[in-house]
Short mmCIF file of C-alpha atoms in Angstrom, two decimals:
data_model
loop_
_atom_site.label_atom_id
_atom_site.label_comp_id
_atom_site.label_asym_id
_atom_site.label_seq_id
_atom_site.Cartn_x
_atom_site.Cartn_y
_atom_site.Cartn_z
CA UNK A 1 -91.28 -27.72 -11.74
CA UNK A 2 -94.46 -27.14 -9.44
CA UNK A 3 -96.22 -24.00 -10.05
CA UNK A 4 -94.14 -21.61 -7.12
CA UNK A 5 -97.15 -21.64 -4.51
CA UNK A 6 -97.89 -25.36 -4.75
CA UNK A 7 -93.97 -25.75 -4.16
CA UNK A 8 -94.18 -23.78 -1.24
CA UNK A 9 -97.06 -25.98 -0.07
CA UNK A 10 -95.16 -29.33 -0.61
CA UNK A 11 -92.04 -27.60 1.14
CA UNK A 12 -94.15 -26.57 4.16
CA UNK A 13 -95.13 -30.33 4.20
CA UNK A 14 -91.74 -31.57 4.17
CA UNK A 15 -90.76 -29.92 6.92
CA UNK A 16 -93.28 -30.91 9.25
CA UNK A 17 -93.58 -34.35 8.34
CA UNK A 18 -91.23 -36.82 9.80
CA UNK A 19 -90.11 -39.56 7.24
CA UNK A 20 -88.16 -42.20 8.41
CA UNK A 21 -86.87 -44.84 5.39
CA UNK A 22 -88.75 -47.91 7.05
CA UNK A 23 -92.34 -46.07 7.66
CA UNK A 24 -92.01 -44.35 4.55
CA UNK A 25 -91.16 -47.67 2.58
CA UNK A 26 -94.02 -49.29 4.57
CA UNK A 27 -96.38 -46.94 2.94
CA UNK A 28 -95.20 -47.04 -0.71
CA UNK A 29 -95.35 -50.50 -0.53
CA UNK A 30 -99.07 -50.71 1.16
CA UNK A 31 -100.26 -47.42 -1.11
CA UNK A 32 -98.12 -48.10 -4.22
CA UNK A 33 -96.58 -51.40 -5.03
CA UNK A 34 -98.94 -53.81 -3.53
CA UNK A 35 -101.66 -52.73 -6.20
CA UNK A 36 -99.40 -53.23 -9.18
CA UNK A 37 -98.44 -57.14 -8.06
CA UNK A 38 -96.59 -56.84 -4.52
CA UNK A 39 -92.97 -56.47 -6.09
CA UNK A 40 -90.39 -54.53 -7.22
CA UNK A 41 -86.35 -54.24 -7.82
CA UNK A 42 -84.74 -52.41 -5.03
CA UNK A 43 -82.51 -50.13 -7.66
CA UNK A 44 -85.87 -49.03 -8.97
CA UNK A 45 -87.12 -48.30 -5.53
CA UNK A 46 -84.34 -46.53 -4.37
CA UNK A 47 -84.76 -44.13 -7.32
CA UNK A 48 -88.14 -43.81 -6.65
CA UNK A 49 -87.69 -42.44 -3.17
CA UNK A 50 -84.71 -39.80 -3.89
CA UNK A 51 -86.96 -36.95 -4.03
CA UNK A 52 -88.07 -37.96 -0.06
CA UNK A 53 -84.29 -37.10 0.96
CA UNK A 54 -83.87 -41.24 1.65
CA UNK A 55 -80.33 -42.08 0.49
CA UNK A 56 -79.61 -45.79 -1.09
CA UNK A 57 -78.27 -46.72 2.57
CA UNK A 58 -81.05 -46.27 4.27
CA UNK A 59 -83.34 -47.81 1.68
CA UNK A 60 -81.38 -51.06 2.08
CA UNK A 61 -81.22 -51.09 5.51
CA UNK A 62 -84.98 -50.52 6.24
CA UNK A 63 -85.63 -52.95 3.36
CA UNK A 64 -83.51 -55.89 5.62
CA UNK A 65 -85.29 -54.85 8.62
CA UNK A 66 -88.47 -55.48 6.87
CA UNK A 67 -87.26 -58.41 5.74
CA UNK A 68 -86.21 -59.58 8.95
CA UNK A 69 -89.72 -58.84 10.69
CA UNK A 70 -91.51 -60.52 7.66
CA UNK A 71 -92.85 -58.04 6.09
CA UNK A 72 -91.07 -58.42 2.76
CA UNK A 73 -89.47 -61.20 1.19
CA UNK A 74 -86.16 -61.27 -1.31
CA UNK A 75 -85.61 -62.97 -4.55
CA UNK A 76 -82.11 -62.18 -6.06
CA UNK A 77 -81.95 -63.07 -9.93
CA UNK A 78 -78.40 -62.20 -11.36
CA UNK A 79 -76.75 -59.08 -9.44
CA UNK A 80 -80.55 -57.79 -8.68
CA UNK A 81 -83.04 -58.31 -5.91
CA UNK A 82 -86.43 -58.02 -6.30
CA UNK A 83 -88.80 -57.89 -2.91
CA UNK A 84 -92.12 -58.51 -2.42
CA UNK A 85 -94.85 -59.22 0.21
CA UNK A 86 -94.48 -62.07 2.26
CA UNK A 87 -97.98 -63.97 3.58
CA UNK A 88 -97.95 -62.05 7.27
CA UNK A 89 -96.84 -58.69 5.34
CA UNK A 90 -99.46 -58.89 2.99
CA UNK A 91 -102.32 -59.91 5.69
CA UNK A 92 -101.07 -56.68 7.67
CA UNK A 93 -101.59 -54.56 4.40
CA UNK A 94 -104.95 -55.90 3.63
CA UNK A 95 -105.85 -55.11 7.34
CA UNK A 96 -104.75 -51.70 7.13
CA UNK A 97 -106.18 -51.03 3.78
CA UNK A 98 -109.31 -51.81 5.00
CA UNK A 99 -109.11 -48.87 7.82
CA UNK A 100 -107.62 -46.48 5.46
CA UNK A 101 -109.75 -46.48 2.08
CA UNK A 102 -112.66 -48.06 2.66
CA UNK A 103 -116.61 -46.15 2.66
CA UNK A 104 -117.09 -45.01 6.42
CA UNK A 105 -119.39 -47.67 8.27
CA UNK A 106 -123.19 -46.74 7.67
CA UNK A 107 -126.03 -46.32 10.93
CA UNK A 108 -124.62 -47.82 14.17
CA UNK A 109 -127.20 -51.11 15.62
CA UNK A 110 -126.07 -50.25 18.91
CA UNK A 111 -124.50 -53.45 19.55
CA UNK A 112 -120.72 -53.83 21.42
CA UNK A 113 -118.27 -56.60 21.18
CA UNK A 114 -116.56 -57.79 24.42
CA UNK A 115 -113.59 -59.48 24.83
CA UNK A 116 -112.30 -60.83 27.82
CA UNK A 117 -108.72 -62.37 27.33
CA UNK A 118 -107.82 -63.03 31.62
CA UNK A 119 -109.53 -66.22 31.50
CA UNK A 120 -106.84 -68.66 33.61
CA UNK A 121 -104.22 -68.52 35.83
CA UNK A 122 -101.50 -66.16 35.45
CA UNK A 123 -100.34 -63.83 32.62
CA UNK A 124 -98.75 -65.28 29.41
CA UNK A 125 -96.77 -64.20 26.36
CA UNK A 126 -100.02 -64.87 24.15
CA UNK A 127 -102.44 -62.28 25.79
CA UNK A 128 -99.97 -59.81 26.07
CA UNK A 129 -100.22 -60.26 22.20
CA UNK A 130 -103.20 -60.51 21.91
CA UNK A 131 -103.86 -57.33 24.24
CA UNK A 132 -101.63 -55.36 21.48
CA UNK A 133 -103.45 -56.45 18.84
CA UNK A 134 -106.63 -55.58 19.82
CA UNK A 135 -106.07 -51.82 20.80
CA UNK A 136 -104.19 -51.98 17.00
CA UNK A 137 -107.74 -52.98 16.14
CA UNK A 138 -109.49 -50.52 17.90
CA UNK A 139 -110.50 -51.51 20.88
CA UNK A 140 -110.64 -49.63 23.92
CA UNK A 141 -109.55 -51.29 27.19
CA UNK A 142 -112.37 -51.45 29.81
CA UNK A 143 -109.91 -53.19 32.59
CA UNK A 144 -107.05 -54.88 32.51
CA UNK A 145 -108.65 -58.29 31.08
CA UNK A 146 -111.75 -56.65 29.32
CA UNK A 147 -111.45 -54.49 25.89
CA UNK A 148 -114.50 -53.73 24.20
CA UNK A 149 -115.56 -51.97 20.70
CA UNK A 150 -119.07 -50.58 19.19
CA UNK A 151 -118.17 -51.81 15.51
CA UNK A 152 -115.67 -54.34 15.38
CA UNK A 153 -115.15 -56.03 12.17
CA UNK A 154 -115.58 -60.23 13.41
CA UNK A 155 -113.87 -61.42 10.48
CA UNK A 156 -110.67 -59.50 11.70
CA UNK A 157 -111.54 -60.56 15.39
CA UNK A 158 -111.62 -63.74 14.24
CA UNK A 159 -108.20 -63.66 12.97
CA UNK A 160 -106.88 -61.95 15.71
CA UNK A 161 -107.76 -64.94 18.14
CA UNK A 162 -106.41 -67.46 15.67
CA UNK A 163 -103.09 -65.57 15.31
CA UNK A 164 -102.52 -64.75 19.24
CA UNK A 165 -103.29 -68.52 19.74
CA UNK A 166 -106.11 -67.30 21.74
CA UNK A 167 -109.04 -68.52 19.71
CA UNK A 168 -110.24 -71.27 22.72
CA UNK A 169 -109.27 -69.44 25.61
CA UNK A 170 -110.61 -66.13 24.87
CA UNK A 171 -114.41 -64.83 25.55
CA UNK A 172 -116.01 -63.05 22.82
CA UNK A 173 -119.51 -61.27 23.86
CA UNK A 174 -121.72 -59.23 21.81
CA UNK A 175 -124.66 -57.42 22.47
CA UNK A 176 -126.15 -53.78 23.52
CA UNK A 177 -125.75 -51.29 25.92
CA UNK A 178 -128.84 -51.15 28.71
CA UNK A 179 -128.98 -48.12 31.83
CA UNK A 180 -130.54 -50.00 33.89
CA UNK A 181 -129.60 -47.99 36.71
CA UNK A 182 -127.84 -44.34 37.54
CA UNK A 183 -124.66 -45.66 35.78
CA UNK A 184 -122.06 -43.10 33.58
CA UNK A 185 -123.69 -42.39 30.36
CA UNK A 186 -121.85 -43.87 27.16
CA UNK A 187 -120.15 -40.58 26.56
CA UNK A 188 -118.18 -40.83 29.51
CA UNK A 189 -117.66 -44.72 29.28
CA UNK A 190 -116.26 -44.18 25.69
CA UNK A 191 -114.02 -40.97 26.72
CA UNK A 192 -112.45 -43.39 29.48
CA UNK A 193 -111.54 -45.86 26.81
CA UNK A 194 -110.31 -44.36 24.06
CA UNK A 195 -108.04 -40.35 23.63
CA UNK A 196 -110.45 -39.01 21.46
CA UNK A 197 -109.00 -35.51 21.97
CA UNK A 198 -105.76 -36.56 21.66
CA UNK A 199 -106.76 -38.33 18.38
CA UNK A 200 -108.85 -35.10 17.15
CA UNK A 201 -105.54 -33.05 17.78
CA UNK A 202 -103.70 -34.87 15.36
CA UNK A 203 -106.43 -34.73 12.60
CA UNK A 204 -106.58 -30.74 13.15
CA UNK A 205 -102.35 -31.31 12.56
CA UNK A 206 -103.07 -33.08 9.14
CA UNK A 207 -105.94 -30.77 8.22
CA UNK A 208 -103.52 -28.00 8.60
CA UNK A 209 -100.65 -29.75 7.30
CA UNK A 210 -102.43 -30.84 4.12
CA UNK A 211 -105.36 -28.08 3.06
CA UNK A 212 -102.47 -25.64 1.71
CA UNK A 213 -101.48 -28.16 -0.39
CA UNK A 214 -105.11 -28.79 -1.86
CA UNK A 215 -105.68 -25.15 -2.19
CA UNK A 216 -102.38 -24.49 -3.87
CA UNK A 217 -103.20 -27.55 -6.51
CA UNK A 218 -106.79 -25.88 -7.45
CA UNK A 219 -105.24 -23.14 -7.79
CA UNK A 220 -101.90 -24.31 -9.96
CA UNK A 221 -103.37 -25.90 -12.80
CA UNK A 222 -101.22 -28.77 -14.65
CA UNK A 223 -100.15 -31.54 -12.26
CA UNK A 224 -96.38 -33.01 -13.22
CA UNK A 225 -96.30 -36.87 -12.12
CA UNK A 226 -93.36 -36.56 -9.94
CA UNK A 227 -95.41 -33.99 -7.77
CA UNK A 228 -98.20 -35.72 -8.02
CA UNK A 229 -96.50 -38.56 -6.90
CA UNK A 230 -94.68 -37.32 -3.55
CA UNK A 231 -98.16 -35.40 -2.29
CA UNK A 232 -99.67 -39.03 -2.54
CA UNK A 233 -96.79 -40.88 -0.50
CA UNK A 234 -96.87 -38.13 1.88
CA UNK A 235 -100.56 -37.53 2.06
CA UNK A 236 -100.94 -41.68 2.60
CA UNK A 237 -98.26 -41.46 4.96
CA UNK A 238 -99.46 -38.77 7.25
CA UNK A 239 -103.19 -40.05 7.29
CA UNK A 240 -102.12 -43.56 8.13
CA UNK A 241 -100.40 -42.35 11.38
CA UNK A 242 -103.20 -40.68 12.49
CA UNK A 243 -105.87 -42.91 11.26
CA UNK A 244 -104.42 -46.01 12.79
CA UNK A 245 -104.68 -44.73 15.87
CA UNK A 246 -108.27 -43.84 15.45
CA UNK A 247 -110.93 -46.67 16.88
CA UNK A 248 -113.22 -45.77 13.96
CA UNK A 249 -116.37 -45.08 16.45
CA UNK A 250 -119.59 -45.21 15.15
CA UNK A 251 -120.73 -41.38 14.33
CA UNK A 252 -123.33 -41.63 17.28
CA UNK A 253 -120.36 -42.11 19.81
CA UNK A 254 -118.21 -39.17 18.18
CA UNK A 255 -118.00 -35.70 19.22
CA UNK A 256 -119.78 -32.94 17.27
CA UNK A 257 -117.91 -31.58 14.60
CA UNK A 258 -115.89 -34.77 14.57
CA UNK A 259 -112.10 -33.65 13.14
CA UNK A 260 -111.87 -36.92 11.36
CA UNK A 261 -114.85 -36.41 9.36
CA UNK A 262 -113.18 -33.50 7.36
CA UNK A 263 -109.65 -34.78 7.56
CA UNK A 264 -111.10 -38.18 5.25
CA UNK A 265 -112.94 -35.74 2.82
CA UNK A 266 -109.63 -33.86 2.44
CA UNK A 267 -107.45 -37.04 2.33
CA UNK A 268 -110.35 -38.04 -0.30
CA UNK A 269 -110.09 -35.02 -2.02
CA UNK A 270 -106.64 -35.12 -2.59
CA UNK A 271 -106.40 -38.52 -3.53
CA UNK A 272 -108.58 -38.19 -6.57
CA UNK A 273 -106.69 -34.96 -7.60
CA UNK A 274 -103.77 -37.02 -7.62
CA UNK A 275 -103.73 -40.48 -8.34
CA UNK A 276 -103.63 -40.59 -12.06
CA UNK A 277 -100.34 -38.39 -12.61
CA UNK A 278 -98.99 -40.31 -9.63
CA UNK A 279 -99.54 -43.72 -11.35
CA UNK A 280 -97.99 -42.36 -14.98
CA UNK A 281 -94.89 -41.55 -12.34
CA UNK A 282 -95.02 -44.88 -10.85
CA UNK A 283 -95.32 -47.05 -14.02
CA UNK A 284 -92.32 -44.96 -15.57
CA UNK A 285 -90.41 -45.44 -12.64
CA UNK A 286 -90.53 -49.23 -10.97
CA UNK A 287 -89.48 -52.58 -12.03
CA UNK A 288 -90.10 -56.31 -12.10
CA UNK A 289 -88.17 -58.82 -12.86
CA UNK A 290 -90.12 -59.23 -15.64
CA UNK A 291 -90.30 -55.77 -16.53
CA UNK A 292 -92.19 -52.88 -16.25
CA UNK A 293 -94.73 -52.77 -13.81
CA UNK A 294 -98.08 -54.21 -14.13
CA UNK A 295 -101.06 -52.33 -14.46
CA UNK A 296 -103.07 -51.58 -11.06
CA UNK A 297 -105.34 -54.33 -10.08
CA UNK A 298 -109.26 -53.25 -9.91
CA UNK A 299 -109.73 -53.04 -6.34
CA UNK A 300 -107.08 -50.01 -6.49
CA UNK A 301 -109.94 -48.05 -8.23
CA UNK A 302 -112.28 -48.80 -5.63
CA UNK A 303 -110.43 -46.81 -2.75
CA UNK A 304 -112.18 -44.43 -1.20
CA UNK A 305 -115.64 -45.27 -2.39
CA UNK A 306 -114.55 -45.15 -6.27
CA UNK A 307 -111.61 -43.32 -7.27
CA UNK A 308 -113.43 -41.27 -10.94
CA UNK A 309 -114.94 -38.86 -8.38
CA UNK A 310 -114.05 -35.98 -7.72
CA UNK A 311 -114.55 -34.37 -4.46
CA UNK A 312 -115.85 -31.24 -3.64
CA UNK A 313 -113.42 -28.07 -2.84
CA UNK A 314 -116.06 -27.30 -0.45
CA UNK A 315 -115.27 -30.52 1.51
CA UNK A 316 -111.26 -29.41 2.04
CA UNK A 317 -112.23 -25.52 2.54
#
């Protein structure tokens, strides 16, 4: 058992985080099991998520849904299935891994990328989608056939056209900001495009959520896997909600005292303290069908800029 006051912390945290079977497997999967090879036995899995209150019913059905929307694929050998990634599942991983453990972006060059996707007549099924995808991205929406963003990644733009089937019929332009003229400063042209106090509500929600929890594991000494294990999942979980919804802005476009720069350090912070007891839990605990589970590939030890740090206390405090 948990030392009593981290117990209390994790309890708090249970409480006021909402875990439904299908986000929650979504994140062991991206956080998890796609490090250690991309699959797993579903008995094993089920197991692993008891201690989350997600019963063997709903782990199956979320695990079909997923299956159905492509996320995972099955491979039944005897009475057991084993499920992995499937190509589109494993594209939308790799996208959102990027956003959630990669270094933050250095200096901004001031440049913006453009996209205008109302080139045509009419409105089809494909710019809807591609409309979607976009604001997943990041991107604000300037009107309704303009979206624009300061730092846009245009590898993942790139892919984004391709996918929408909008690659030769969208406009793509890039280049800086100029006042030529008594137009809105870029304060108020970013604050119409994107909910940044909205967004910096929910990282004050995960900072208090989550800095109990860091205080109460400085403070409690040894770390047991299985807790280890369920402040990760949870800790990943909550931080991808909010942080998927963030545009990732360039600093110079951000508010002072930006929320999200001391929610990361905590989500950091917390993901050093706990990774290696989590991983013991994790290699005890999962399958493949040819065994136990594989050792973490390398780029798992790169998240968050290198996971052998340790953070500061004083960036959590």
């Amino acid at each position: 058992m948990p030392p009593r006051r981290l117990q209390t912390a994790i309890d708090g945290l249970r409480r006021q985080t909402n875990l439904r079977a299908k986000s929650l497997i979504v994140t062991v999967f991206g956080d998890a099991v796609a490090p250690h090879g991309g699959v797993v036995w579903l008995g094993s899995l089920i197991s692993l998520l008891e201690p989350f209150g997600v019963n063997e019913r709903l782990v199956r059905t979320a695990v079909q849904r997923l299956t159905r929307q492509d996320w995972l694929a099955s491979r039944p050998i005897g009475r057991r299935s084993y499920y992995s990634l499937t190509e589109a599942g494993r594209r939308r991983f790799e996208d959102a891994h990027r956003r959630i453990y990669a270094v933050p972006r250095g200096p901004w060059d001031g440049q913006w990328t453009f996209v205008v996707i109302g080139i045509g007549d009419g409105e089809t099924a494909e710019r809807d989608r591609l409309r979607r995808e976009l604001l997943w991205q990041g991107f604000g929406q300037v009107s309704a056939t303009v979206l624009a963003h300061p730092a846009s990644d245009r590898e993942a733009l790139r892919h984004v056209l391709q996918d929408a089937g909008m690659a030769d019929r969208a406009i793509v332009v890039i280049g800086r900001a100029e006042r030529l003229g008594p137009v809105p400063p870029l304060a108020t042209f970013v604050s119409s495009c994107w909910d940044l106090e909205g967004l910096a509500q929910a990282y004050r929600g995960f900072l208090g959520h989550f800095r109990p929890v860091w205080k109460a594991l400085e403070a409690g000494g040894a770390r047991d896997p299985e807790t280890c294990f369920i402040i990760r999942v949870l800790l990943i979980h909550e931080y991808r909600r909010v942080l998927l919804r963030d545009p990732q802005l360039p600093h110079e476009l951000l508010p002072a005292e930006w929320a999200g720069t001391a929610a990361r350090a905590l989500c950091r912070n917390l993901y050093r303290l706990t990774y290696e007891p989590a991983e013991r839990h994790l290699m005890q605990r999962l399958e493949t069908a040819e065994g136990p589970l594989p050792e973490a590939a390398p780029y798992f030890y790169q998240r968050f800029g290198g996971l052998e740090q340790e953070g500061p206390a004083a960036a959590a405090s």
